[in-house]
Coordinates of C-alpha atoms and ligand atoms in Angstrom, one line a residue:
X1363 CA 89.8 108.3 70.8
X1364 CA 89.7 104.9 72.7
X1365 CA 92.9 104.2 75.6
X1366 CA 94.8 101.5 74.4
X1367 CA 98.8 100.5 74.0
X1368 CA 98.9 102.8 71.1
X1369 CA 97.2 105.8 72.4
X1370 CA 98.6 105.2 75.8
X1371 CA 101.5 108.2 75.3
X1372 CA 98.4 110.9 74.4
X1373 CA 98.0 110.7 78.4
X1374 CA 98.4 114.2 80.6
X1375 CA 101.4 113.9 82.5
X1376 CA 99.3 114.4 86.0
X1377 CA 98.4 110.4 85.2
X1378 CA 100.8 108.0 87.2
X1379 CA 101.8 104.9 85.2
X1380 CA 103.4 101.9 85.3
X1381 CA 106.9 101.7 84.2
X1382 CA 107.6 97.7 83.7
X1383 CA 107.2 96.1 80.0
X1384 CA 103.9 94.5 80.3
X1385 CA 104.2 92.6 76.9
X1386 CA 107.2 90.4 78.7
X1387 CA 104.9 88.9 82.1
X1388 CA 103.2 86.1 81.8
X1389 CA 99.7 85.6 83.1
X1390 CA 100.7 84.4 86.9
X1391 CA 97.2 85.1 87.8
X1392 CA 93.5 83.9 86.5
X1393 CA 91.3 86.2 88.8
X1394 CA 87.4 85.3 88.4
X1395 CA 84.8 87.9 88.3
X1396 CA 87.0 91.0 86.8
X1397 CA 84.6 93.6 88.4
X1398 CA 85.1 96.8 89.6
X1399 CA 86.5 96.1 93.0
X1400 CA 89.3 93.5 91.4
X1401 CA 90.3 96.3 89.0
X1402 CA 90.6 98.7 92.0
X1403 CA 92.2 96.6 94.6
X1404 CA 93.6 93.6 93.7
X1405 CA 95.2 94.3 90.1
X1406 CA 96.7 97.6 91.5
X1407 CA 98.4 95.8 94.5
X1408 CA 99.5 93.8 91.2
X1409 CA 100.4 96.5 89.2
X1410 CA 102.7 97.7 92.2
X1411 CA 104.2 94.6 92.7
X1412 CA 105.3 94.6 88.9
X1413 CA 106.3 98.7 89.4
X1414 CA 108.7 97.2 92.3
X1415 CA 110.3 94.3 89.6
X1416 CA 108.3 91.6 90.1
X1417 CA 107.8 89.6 86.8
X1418 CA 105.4 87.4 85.5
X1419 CA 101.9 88.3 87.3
X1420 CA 99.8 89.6 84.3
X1421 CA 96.5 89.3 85.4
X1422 CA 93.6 86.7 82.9
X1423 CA 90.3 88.2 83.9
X1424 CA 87.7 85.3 83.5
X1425 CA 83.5 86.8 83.4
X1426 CA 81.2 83.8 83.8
X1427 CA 78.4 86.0 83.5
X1428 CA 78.2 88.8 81.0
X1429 CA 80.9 90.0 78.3
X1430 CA 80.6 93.8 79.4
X1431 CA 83.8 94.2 80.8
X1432 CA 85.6 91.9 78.2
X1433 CA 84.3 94.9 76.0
X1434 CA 85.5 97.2 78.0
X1435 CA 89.1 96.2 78.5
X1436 CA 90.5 93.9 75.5
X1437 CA 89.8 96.6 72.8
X1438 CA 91.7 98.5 75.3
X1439 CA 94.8 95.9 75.3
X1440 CA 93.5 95.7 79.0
X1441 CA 94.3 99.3 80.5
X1442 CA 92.1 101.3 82.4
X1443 CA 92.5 104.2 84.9
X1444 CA 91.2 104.3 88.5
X1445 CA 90.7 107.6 89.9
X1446 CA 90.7 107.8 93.9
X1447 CA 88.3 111.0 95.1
X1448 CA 88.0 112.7 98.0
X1449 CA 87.1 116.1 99.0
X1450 CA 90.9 116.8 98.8
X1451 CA 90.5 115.9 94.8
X1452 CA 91.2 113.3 92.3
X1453 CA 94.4 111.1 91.9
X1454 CA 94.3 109.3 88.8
X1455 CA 96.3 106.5 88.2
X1456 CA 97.3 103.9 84.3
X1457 CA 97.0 100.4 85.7
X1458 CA 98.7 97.6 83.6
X1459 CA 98.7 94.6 84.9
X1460 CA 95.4 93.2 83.5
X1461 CA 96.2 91.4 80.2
X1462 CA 93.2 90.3 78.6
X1463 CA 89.3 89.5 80.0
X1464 CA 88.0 85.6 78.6
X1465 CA 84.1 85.3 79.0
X1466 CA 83.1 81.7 80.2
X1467 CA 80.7 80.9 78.2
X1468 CA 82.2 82.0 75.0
X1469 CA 85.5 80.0 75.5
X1470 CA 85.2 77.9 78.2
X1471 CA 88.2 75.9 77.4
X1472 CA 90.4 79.3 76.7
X1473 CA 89.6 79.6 80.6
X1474 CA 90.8 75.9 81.5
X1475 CA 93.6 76.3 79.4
X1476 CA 94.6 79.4 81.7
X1477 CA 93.8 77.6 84.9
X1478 CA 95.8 74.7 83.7
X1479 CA 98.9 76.8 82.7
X1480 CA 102.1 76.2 84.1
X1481 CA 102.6 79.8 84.2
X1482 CA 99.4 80.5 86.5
X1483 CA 99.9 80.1 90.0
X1484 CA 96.7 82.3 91.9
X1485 CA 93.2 81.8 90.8
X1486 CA 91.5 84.7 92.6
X1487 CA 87.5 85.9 92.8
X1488 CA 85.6 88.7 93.7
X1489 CA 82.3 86.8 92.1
X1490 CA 79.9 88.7 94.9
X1491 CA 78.9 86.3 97.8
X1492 CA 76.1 84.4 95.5
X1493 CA 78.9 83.3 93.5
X1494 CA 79.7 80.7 95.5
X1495 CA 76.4 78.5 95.6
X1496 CA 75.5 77.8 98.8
X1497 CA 72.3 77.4 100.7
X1498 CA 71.3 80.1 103.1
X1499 CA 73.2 77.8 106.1
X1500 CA 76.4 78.4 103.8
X1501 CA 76.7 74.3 102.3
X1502 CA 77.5 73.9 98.6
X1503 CA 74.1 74.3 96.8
X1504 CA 74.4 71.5 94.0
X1505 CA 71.3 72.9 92.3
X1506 CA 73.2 76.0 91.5
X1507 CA 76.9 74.7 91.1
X1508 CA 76.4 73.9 87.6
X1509 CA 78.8 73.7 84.3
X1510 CA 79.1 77.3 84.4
X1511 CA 80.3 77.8 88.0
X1512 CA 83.5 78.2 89.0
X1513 CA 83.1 74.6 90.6
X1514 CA 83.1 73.1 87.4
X1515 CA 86.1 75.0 85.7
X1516 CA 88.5 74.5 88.7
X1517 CA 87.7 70.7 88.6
X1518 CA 88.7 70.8 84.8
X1519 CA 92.1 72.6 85.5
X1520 CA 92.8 70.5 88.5
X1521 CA 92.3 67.3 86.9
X1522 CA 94.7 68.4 84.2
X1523 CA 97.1 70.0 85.9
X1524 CA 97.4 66.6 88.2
X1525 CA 97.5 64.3 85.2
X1526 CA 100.3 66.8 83.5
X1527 CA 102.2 66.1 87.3
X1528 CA 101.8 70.5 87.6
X1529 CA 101.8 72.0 91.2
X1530 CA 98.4 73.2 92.7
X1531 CA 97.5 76.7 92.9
X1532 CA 96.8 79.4 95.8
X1533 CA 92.6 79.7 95.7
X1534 CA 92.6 83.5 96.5
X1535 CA 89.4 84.2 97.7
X1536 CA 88.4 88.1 97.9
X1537 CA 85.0 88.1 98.3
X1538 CA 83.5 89.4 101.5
X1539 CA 82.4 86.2 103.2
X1540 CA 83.5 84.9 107.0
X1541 CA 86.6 83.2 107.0
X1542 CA 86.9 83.3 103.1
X1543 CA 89.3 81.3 102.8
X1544 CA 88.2 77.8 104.6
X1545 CA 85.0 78.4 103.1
X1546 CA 86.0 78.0 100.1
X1547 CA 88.6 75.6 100.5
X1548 CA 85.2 73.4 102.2
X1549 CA 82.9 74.0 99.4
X1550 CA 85.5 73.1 96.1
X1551 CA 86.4 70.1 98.6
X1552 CA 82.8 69.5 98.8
X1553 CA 82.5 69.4 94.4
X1554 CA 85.4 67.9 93.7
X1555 CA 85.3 63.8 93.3
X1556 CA 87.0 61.9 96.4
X1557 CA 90.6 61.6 94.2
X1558 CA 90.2 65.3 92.9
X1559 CA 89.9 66.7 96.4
X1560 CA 92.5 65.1 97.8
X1561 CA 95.2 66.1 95.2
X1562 CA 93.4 69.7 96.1
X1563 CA 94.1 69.1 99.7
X1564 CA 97.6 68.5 99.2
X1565 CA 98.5 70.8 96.2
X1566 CA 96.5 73.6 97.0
X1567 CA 96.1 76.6 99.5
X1568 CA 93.2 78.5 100.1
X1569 CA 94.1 81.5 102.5
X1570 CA 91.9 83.8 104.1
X1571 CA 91.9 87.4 103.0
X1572 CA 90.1 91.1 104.1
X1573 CA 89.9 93.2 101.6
X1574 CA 88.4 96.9 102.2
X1575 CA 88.3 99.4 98.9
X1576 CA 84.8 101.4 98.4
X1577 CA 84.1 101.0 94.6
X1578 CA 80.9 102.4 93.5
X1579 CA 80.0 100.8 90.0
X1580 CA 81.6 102.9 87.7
X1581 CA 78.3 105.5 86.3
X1582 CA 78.2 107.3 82.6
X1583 CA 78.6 109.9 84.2
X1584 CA 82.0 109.0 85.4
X1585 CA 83.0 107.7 82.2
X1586 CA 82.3 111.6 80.7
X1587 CA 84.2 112.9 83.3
X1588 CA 87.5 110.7 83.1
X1589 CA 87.0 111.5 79.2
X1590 CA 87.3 114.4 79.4
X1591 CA 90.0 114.7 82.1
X1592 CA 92.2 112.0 80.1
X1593 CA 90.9 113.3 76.1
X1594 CA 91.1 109.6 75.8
X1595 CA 88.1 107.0 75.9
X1596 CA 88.2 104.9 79.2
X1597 CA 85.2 102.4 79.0
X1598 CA 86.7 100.4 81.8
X1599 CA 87.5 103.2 84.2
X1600 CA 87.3 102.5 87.8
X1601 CA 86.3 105.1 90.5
X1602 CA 86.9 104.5 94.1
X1603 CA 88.2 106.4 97.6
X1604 CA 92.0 106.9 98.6
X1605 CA 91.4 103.8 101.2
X1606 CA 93.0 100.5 100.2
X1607 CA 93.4 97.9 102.9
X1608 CA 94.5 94.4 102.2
X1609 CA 95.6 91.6 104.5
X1610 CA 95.8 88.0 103.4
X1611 CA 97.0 84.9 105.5
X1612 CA 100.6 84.0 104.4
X1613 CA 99.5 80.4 103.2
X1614 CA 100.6 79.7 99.7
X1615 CA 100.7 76.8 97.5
X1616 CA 103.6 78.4 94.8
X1617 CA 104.9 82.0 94.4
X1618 CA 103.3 85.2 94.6
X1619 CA 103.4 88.6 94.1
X1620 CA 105.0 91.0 96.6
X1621 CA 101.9 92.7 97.1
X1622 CA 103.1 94.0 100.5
X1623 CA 105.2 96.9 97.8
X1624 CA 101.4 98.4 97.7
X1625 CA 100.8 97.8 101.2
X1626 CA 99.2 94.3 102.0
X1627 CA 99.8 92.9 105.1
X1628 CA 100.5 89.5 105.7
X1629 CA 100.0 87.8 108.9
X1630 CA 98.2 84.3 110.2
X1631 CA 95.8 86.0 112.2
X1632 CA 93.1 87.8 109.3
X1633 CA 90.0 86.4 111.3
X1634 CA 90.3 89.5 113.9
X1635 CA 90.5 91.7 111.0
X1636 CA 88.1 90.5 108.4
X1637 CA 85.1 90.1 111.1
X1638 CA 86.0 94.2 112.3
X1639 CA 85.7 94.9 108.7
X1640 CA 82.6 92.3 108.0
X1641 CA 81.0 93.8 111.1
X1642 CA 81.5 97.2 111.0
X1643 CA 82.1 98.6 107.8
X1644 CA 79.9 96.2 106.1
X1645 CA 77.1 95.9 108.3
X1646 CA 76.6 99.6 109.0
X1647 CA 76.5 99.9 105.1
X1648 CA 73.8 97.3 105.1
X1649 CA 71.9 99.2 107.9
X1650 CA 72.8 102.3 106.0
X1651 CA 71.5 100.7 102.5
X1652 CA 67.9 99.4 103.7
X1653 CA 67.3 102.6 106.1
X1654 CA 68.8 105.3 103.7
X1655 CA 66.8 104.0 101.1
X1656 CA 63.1 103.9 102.8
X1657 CA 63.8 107.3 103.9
X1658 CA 64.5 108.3 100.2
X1659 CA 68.1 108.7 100.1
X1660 CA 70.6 107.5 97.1
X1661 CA 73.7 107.7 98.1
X1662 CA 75.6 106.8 101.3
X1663 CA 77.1 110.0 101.7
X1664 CA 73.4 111.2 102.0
X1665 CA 72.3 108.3 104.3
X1666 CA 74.7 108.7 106.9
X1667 CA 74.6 112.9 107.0
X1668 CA 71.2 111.7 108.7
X1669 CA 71.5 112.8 112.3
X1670 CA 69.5 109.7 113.4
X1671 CA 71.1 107.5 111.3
X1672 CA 74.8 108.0 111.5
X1673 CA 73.8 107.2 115.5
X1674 CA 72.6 104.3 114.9
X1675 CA 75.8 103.6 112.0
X1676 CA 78.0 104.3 115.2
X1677 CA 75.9 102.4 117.7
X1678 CA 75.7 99.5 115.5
X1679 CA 79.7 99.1 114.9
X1680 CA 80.5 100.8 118.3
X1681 CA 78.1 99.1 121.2
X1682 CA 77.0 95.5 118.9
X1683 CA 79.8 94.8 116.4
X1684 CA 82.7 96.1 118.0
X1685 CA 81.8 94.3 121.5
X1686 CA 81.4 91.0 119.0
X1687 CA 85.2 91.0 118.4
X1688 CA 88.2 90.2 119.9
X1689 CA 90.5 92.8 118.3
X1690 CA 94.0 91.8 117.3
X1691 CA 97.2 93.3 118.9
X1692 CA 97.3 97.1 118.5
X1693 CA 93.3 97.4 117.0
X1694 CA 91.4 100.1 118.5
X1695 CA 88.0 99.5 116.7
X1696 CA 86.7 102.6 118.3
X1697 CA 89.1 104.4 116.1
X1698 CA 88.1 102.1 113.6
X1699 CA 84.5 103.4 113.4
X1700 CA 85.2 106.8 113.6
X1701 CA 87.5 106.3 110.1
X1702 CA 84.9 104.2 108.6
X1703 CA 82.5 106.9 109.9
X1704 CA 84.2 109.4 107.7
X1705 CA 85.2 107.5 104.6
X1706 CA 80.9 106.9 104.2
X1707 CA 80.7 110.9 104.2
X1708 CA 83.3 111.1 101.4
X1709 CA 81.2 113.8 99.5
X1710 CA 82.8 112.5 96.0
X1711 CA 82.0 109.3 95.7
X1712 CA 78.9 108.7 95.1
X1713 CA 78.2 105.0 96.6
X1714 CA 74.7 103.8 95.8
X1715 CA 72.5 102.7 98.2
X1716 CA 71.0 100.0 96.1
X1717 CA 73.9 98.5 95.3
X1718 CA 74.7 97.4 99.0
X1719 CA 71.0 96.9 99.0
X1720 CA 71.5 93.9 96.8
X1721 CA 72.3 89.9 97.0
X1722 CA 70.7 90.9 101.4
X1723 CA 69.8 86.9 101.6
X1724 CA 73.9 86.5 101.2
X1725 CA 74.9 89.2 103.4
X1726 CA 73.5 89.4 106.6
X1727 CA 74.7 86.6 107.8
X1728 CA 77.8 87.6 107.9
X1729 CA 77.1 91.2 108.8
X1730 CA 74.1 90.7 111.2
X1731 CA 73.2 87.6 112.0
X1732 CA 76.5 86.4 113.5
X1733 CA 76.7 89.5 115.9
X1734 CA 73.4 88.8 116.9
X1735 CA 73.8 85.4 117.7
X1736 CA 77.2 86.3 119.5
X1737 CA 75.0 88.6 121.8
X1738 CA 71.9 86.4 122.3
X1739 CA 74.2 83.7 124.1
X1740 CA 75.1 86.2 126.8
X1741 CA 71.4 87.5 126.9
X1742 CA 72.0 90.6 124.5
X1743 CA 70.3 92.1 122.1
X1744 CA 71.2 94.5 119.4
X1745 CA 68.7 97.4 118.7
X1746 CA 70.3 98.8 116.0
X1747 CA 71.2 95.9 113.9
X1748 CA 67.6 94.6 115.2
X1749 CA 66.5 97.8 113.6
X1750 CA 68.5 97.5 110.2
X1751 CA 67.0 93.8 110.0
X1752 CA 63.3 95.0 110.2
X1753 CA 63.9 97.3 107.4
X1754 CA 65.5 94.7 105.3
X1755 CA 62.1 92.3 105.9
X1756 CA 60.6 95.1 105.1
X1757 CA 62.4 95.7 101.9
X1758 CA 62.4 91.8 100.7
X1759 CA 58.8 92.3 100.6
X1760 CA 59.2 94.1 97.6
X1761 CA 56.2 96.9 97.5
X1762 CA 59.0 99.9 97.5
X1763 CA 61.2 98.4 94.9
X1764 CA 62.5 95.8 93.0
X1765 CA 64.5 93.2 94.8
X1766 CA 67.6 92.7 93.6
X1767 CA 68.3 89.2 95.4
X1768 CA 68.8 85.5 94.5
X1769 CA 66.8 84.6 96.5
X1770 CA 64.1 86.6 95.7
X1771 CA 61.0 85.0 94.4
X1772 CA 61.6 82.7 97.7
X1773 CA 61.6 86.0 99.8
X1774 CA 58.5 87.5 98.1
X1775 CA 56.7 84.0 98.2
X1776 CA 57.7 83.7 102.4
X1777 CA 55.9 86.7 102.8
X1778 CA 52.8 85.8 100.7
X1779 CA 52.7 83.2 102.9
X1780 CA 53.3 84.3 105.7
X1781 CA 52.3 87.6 106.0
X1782 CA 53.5 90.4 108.6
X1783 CA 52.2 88.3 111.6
X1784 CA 54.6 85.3 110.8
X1785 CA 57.3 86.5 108.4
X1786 CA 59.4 87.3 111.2
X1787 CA 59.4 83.3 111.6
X1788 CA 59.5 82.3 108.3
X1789 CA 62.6 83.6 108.3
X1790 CA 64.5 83.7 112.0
X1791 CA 62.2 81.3 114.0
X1792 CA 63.5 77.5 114.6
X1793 CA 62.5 76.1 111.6
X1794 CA 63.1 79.8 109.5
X1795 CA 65.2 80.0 106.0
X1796 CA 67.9 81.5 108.3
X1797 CA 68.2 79.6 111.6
X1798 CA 71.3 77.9 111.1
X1799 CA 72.6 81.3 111.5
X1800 CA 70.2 82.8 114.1
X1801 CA 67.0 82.6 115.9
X1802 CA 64.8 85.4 117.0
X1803 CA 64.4 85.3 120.4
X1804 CA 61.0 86.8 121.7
X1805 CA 62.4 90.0 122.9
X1806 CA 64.2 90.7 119.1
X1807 CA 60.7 89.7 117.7
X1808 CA 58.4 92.1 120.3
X1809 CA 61.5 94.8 119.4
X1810 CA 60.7 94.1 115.2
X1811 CA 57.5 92.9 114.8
X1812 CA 55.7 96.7 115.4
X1813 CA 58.6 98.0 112.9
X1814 CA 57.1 96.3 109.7
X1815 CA 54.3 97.8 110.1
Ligands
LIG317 P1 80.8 94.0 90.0 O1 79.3 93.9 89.8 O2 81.6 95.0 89.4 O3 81.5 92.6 89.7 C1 80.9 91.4 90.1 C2 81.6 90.2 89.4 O4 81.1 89.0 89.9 C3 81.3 90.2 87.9 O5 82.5 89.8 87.2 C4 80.3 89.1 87.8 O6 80.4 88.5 86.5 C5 80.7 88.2 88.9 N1 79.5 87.4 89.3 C6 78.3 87.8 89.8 N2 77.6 86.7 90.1 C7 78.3 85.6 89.8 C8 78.1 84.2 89.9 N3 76.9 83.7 90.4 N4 79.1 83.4 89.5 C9 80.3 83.8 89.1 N5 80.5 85.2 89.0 C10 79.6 86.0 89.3 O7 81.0 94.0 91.6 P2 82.3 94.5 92.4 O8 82.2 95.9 92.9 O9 83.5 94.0 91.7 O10 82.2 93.6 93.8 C11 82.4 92.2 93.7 C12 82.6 91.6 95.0 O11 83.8 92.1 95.5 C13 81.6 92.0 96.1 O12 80.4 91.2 96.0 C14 82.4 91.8 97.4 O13 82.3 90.4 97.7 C15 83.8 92.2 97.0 N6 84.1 93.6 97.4 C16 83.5 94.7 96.7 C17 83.8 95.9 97.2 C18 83.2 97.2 96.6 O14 83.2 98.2 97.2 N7 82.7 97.1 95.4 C19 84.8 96.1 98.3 C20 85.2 94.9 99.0 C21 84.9 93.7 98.5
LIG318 C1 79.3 97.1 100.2 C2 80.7 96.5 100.0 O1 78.1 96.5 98.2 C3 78.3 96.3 99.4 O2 77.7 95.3 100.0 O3 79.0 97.0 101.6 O4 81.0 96.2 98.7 C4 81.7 97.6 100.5 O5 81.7 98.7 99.6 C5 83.1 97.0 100.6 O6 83.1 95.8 101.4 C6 84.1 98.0 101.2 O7 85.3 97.4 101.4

């Protein structure tokens, strides 16, 4: 038997739920690329906010790329369960504030007609960092900002909403990229005709936001279990860790939720914490990912119980990130690593390697490259990252396994090209895909060049 409204009171009683009427709250919210890590994070803030008496913030989930979770959620009037694990157990919690999932290319004007509403007043994303079309120095790639980008749909909305004389809308950006926010308040700019962007300048917000959940994609395996935990059918179920951390610049064009109910933390100073988080956390996963996975491993919890690679986790977000970063009042990043240290051992969630393995060509810029280039000025260089960064080259070649990358066929043809003697400049020299962002000085390329062997 499938969860839905009508089975929803077959639920054990160890299930927390929500206990506002969800049929009376408008959609407040179109939130682009309803993945996992929306459904775990954002929409149960949401759901909290609406527990505490907000009204009107049902969540409009918008896929532009496939209609799996739109199967997964509307049959299911749009509940789901996420279960937090740890070693302490499960906590499993009914989330309702996800009304219904559109799929862009089945009703594309279903999805301008939600942008356009008067009732919504945050468009949000968590569309993975390729989502946003840009060229590997971070510009608006035209090529790939087509009709089926969110480019194109937010033009659509904003052009009616401004002929209908409707406020603008918060651009709530939750994708981990530098400075979310003003990237993508540059890049719409950048799309938008000259008249368009200027009613977005003025009628419009884009804040800047860290957001820090670990959400593994959601296996069959997990599905069974939850089934048979709940004797109810969850297709969308999420599974994650008992970490939530949210904190989001207080810049908003309209109203919001109280999100801070769940926890968020407002405040006009996110940069300090989204480059900790971009820098640690996410570049020790990425160094964890391409290391972990050439050494056979599957899972991060297996990666980093690897004596010498947990050092060089901790050497890479103590000694290189952490010295990167100017930590706001009251962060103590070497506390920091040691917690992020000991949610990657968390033995019950089982976080894929590969997945952080993927979309490499959009990460490390943000995760690497920028500490690297922060370092180089002052005549430093990073051995661990150094070291992560020869075993991504090494993995873009693509002999090991499939590359699961936008970019590549351009990656597999630089190497063809290039081969081992000159990849390492094909990529980071002056003129490399990359050197906008960084270039390898000669002591990182005698440090890499005998690790791609
Ligand atoms: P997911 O695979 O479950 O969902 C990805 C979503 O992005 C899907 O809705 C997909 O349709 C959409 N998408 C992918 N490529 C797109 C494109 N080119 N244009 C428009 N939409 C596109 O992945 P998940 O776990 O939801 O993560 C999504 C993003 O959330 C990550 O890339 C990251 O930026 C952020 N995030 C994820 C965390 C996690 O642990 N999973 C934690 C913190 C942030
Ligand atoms: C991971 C992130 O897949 C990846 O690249 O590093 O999704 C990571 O799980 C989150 O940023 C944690 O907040």
């Amino acid at each position: 038997m499938r969860l839905s409204a009508a089975t929803l009171d077959r639920l054990p009683p160890g299930v927390a739920r929500f206990g506002y009427d969800r049929d009376a709250q408008p959609a407040g919210i179109v939130h682009f690329g309803i993945g996992a890590f929306h459904r775990a994070h954002q929409a149960v803030y949401t759901d909290d906010a609406m527990n505490a008496g907000d009204r009107g913030w049902g969540i409009t989930g918008v896929s532009l790329r496939s209609g799996d979770v739109a199967a997964q959620t509307n049959p299911q009037d749009g509940l789901y369960t996420v279960s937090a694990r740890s070693a302490q157990g499960d906590a499993t919690r009914l989330i309702g504030s996800v009304r219904s999932v559109l799929v862009g290319h089945e009703h594309p004007q279903a999805v301008i007609d939600a942008l356009a509403s008067p009732d919504t007043h945050i468009v949000s994303f968590t569309i993975t960092e390729k989502g946003y079309c840009r060229t590997p120095d971070g510009a608006l790639d035209r090529a790939l900002a087509g009709d089926g980008s969110i480019y194109a749909y937010l033009a659509a909305a904003f052009r009616r909403r401004r002929d209908m004389g409707l406020p603008g809308v918060t651009l709530l950006c939750c994708d981990n990229l530098a400075d979310n926010g003003a990237q993508l308040s540059r890049l719409v700019g950048d799309y938008l005709d000259p008249d368009l962007a200027r009613w977005f300048s003025v009628e419009c917000a884009c804040p800047s936001t860290m957001v820090d959940r670990i959400v593994p994609a959601t296996s069959g395996a997990d599905r069974d279990a939850v089934e048979a935990q709940l004797g109810l059918r969850d297709e969308a179920t999420i599974i994650t860790e008992p970490f939530s951390q949210w904190v989001i610049e207080d810049r908003f064009a309209g109203p919001r939720p109280r999100w801070e109910t769940g926890g968020a933390q407002f405040t006009h100073n996110v940069h300090a914490f989204e480059t900790a988080k971009l820098r640690m956390l996410n570049g020790a996963h990425s160094a964890l990912a391409y290391l972990g996975l050439a050494r056979g491993y599957e899972f991060v919890h297996q990666a980093v119980a690897d004596p010498e690679l947990t050092a060089l986790a901790g050497a890479l977000m103590r000694d290189e990130a952490a010295s990167s970063i100017t930590p706001a009042q009251g962060q103590d990043l070497d506390a920091y690593a040691a917690a992020l240290l000991a949610r990657f051992r968390n033995p019950a969630l089982n976080h894929r390697l590969a997945q952080i393995a993927m979309d490499g060509s959009q990460k490390i810029p943000q995760r690497w490259l920028e500490t690297l280039a922060f370092h180089q000025k002052a005549g430093r260089n990073c051995p661990a990252i150094l070291t992560a960064l020869a075993a991504w080259i090494v993995h873009i070649r693509g002999d090991a396994r499939p590359v699961d990358d936008p970019l590549a066929n351009d990656l597999r043809m630089l190497w063809r090209k290039a081969g081992t003697a000159q990849i390492i400049d094909a990529l980071f020299g002056q003129n490399g895909l990359f050197s906008a962002r960084w270039t390898a000085d000669a002591a990182a390329r005698h440090f890499m060049q005998p690790l791609l062997a």
